[in-house]
Short mmCIF file of C-alpha atoms and ligand atoms in Angstrom, two decimals:
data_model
loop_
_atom_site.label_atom_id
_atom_site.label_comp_id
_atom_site.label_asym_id
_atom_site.label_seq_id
_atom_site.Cartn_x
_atom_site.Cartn_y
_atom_site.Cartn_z
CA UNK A 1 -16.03 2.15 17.20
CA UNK A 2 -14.55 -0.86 18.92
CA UNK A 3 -17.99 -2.47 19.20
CA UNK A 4 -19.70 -1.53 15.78
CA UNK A 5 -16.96 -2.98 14.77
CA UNK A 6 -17.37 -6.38 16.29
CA UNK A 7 -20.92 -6.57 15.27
CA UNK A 8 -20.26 -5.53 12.00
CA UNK A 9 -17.25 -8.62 11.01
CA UNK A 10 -18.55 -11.18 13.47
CA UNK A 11 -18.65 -13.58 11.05
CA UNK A 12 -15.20 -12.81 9.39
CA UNK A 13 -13.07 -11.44 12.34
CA UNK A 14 -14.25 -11.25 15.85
CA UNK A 15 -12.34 -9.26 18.80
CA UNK A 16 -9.71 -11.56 19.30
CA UNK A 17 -8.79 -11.83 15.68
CA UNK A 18 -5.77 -9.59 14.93
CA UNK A 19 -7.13 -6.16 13.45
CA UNK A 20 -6.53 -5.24 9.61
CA UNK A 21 -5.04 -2.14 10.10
CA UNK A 22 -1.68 -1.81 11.20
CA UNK A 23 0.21 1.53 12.63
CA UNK A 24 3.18 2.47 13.32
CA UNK A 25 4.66 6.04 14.68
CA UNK A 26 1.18 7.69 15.08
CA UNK A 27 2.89 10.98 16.30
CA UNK A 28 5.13 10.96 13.87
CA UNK A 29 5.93 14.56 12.98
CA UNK A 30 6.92 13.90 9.21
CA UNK A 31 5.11 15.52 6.54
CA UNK A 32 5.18 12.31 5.25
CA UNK A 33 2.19 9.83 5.94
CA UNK A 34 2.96 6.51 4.80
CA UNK A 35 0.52 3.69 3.61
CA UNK A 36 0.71 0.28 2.97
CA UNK A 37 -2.13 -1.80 1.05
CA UNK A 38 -0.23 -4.73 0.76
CA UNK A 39 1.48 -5.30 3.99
CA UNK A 40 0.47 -8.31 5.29
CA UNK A 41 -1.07 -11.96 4.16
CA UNK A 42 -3.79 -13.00 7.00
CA UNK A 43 -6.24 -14.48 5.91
CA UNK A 44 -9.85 -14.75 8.43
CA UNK A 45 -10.31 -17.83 9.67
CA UNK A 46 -13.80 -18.75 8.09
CA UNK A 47 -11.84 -18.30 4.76
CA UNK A 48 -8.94 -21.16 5.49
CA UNK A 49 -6.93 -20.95 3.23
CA UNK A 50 -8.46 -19.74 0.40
CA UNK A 51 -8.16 -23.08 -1.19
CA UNK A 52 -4.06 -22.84 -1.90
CA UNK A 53 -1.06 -24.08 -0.77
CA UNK A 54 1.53 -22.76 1.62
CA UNK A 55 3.51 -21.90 -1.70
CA UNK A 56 1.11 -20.07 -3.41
CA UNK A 57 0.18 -17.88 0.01
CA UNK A 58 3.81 -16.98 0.39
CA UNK A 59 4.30 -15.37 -3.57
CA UNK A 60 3.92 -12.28 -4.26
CA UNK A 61 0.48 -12.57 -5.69
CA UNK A 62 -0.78 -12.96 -2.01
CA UNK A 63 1.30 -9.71 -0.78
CA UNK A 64 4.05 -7.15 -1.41
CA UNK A 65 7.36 -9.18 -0.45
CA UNK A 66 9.71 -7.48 1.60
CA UNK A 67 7.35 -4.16 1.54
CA UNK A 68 6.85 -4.77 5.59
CA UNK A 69 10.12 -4.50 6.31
CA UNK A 70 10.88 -0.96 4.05
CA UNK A 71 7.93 0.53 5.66
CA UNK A 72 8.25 -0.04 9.38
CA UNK A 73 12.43 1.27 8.96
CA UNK A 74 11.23 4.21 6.30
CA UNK A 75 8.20 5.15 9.11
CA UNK A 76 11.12 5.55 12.61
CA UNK A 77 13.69 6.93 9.81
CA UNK A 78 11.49 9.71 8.91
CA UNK A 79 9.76 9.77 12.17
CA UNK A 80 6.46 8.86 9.80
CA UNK A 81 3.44 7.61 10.86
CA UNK A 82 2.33 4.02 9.06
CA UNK A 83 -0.72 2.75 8.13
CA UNK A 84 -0.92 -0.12 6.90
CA UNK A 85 -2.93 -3.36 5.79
CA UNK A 86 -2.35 -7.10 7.33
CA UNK A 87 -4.82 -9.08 5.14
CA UNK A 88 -3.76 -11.04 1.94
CA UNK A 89 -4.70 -8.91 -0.97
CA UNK A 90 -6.49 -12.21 -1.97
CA UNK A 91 -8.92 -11.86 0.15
CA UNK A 92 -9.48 -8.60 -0.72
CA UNK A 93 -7.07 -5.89 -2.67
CA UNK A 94 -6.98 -2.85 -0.35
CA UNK A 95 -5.64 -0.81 -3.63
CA UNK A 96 -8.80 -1.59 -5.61
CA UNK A 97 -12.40 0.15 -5.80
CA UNK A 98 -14.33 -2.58 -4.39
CA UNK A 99 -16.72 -2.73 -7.77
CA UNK A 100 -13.79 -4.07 -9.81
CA UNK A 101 -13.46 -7.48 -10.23
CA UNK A 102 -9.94 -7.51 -9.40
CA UNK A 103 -11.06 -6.16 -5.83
CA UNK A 104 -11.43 -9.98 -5.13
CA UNK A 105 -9.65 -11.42 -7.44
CA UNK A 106 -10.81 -15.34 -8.76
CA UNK A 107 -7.27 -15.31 -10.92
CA UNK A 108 -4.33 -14.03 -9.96
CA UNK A 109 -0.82 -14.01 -12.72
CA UNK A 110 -1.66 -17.64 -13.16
CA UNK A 111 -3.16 -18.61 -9.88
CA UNK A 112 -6.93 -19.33 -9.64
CA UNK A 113 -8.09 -18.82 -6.11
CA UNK A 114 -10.91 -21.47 -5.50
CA UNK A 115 -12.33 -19.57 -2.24
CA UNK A 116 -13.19 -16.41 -4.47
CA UNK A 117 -15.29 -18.38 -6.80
CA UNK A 118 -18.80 -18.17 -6.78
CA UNK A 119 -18.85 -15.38 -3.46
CA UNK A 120 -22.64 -14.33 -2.65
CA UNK A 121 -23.11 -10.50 -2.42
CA UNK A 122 -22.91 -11.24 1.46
CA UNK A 123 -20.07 -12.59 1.08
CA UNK A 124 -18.67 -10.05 -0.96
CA UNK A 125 -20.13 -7.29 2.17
CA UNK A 126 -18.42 -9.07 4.25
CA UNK A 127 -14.61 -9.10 3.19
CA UNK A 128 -15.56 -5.35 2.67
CA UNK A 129 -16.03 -4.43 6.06
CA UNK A 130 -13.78 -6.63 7.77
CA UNK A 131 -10.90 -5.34 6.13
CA UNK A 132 -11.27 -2.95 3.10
CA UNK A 133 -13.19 -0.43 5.36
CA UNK A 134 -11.80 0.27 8.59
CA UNK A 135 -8.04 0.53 6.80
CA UNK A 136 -9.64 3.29 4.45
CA UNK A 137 -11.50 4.67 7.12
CA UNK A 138 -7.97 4.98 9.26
CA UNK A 139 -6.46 6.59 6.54
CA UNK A 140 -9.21 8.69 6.39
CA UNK A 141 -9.41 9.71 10.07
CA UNK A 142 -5.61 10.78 9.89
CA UNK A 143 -5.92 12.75 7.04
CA UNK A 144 -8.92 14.91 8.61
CA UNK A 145 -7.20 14.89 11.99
CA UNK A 146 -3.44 16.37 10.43
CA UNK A 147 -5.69 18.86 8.56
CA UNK A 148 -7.81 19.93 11.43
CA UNK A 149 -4.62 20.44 13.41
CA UNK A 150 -2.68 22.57 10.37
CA UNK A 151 -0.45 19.72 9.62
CA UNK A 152 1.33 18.62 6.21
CA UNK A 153 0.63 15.78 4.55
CA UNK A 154 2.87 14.45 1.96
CA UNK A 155 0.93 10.75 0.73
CA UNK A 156 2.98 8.14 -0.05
CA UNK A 157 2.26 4.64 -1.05
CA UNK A 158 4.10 1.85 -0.64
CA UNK A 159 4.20 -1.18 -2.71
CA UNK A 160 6.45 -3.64 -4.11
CA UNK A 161 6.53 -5.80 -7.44
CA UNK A 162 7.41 -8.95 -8.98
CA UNK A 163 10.80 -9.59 -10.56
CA UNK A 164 9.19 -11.61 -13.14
CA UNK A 165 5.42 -11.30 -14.02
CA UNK A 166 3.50 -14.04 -16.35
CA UNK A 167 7.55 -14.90 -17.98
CA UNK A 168 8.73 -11.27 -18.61
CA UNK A 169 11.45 -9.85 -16.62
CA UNK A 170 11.16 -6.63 -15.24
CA UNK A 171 14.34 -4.34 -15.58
CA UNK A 172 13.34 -1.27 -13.33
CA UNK A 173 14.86 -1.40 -9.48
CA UNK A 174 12.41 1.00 -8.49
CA UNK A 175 9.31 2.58 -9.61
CA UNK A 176 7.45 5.88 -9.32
CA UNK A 177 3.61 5.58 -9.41
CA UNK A 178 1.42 8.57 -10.30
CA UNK A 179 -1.51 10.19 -11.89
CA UNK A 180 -2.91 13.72 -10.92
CA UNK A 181 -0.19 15.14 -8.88
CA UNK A 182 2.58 17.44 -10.85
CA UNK A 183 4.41 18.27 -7.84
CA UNK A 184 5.90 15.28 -6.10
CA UNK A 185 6.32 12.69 -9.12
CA UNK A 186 8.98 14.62 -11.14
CA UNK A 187 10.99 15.46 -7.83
CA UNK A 188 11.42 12.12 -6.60
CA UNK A 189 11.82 10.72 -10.59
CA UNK A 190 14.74 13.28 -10.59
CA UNK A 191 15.82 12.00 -7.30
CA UNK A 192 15.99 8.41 -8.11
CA UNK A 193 18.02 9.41 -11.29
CA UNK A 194 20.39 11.52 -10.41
CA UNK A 195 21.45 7.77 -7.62
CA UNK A 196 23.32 7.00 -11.21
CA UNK A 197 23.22 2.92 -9.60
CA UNK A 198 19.39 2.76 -10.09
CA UNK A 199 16.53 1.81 -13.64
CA UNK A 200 13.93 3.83 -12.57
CA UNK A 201 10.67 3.25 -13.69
CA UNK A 202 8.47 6.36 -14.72
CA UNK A 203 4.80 4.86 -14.13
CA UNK A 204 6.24 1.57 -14.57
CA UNK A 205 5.59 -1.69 -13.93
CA UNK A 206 2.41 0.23 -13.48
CA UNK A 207 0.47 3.46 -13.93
CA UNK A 208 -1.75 4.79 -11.69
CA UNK A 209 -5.48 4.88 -12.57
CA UNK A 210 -9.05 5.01 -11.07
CA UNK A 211 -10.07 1.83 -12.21
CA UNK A 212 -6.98 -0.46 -11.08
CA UNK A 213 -6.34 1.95 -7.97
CA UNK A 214 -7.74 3.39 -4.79
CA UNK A 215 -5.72 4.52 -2.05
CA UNK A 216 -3.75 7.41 -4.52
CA UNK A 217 -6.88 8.53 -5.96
CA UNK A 218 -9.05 8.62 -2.91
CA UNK A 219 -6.66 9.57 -0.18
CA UNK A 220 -4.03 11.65 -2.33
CA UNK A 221 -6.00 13.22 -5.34
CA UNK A 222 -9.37 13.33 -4.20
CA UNK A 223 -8.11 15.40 -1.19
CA UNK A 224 -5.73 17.40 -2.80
CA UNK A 225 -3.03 15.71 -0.89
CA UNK A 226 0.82 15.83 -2.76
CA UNK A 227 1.00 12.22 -3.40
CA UNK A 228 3.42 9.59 -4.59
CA UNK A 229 3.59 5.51 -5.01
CA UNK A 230 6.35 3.56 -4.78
CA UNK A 231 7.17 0.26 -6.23
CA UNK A 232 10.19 -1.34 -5.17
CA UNK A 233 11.09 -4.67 -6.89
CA UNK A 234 10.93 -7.43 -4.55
CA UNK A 235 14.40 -9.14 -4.67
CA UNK A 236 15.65 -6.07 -3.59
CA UNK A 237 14.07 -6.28 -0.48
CA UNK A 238 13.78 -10.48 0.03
CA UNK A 239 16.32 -10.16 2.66
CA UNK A 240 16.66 -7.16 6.40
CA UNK A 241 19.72 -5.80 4.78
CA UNK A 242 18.16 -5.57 1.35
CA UNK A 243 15.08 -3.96 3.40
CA UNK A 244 17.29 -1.82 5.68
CA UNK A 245 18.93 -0.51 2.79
CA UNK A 246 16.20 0.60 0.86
CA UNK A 247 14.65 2.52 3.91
CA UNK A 248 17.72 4.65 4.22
CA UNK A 249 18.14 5.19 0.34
CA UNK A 250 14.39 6.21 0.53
CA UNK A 251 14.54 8.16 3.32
CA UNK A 252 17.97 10.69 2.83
CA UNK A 253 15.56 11.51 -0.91
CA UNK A 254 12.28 11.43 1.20
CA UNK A 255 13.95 14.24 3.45
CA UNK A 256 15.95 15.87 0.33
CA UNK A 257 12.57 16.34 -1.18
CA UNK A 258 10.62 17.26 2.38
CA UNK A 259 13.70 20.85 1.81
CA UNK A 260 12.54 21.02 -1.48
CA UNK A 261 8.86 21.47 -1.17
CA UNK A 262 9.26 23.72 2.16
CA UNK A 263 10.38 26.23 -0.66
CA UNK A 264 7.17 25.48 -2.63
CA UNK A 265 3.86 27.29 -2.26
CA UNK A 266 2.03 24.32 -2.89
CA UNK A 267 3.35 22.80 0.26
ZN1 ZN B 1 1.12 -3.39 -3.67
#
């Protein structure tokens, strides 16, 4: 794999560029598998920087703020295993079927990105398998190897939002992100709730759909996986207490929940 996959993104990342996917915890023995689209914001060489400035690569248009931090404390608190994405979603959204035009996006809030305009098919190819393929593929390869060995897996996705998106401020603290799956959303809405500290978004700031997602409906529904995102908004989490924090909140409910569904058939 090692080499098809340096002939494959030689012209986008070679084998001393630092790999997309990132894990963490790969023996974890959670029921939990934990993903991250949005994790990092490298961007390939060839691409420079995508024709923006050091402030525009640093908001959260380029990446989930604070999300990083959450996930690697949430993965050793749950003993999880993390997989997770290091590329700028401007170069290309791991969360998005690659047809969409979002997948690489030429505006983002109010931020056109001159190095997605005009992109050749090639070019297009390219991003694709540098960075949106051998993340999915990981995610794939887990998934098949927990089944083949009997194992649980609970899918969650983790993501993080804007405080304030094109003017509007957004009230929730926390969001829960579903579509197909009628076991885990209402458990963890309840969760969150029943903090009495927290606004808890119920598919807010954002639903989950087919068109505007990937990872929940490919890796979660598709497979018949129990599945959950998680939006967390990003002032929350700015700061290693604010991040450290979080991860325990989310991990005493993770584990609360983890009881719960023992008890369940579907589990
Ligand atoms: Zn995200």
């Amino acid at each position: 794999m090692d080499s098809e996959f340096a002939r494959e993104t030689s012209l986008l990342l070679g084998v001393n560029d630092v790999s997309p996917v990132f894990e963490q915890n790969a023996a974890g023995r959670s029921p939990f598998l934990l993903t991250s689209d949005h994790f990092g914001r490298l961007i390939p060489k060839p691409l420079g920087d995508l024709g923006l400035p050091e402030s525009e690569l640093v908001r959260h248009i380029a990446w989930d703020i604070g999300i990083a931090g959450v996930a690697m404390r949430l993965s050793q608190m749950l003993d999880a295993h993390l997989v997770a994405q290091r590329y700028s979603r401007l170069v290309i959204d791991c969360n998005r079927p690659p047809h969409v035009a979002s997948s690489i996006p030429r505006l983002s809030e109010a931020t056109t990105i001159p190095g997605n305009e005009g992109l050749s098919r090639e070019d297009v190819e390219l991003r694709r398998r540098a960075i949106f393929d051998p993340y999915h593929r990981r995610i794939d390869a887990v998934i098949d190897q927990r089944a083949h060995g009997r194992r649980p897996t609970i899918l969650v996705a983790l993501h993080s939002f804007t405080p304030v998106y094109a003017g509007v401020a957004r009230p929730w603290h926390i969001g829960t992100l579903y579509h197909r799956d009628k076991t885990l959303p209402p458990l963890l809405l309840q969760a969150l709730r029943a903090e009495g500290d927290l606004v808890v978004g119920d598919n807010e700031p954002y639903a989950v759909s087919d068109e505007t997602d990937y990872t929940i409906p490919v890796h979660g529904e598709a497979r018949g996986l129990v599945n959950i995102g998680i939006e967390i908004r990003q002032d929350l989490i700015s700061d290693e207490s604010g991040q450290q924090q979080w991860a325990e909140r989310l991990a005493r409910i993770l584990a609360e929940i983890e009881a719960k569904l023992l008890l369940q058939p579907t589990a």
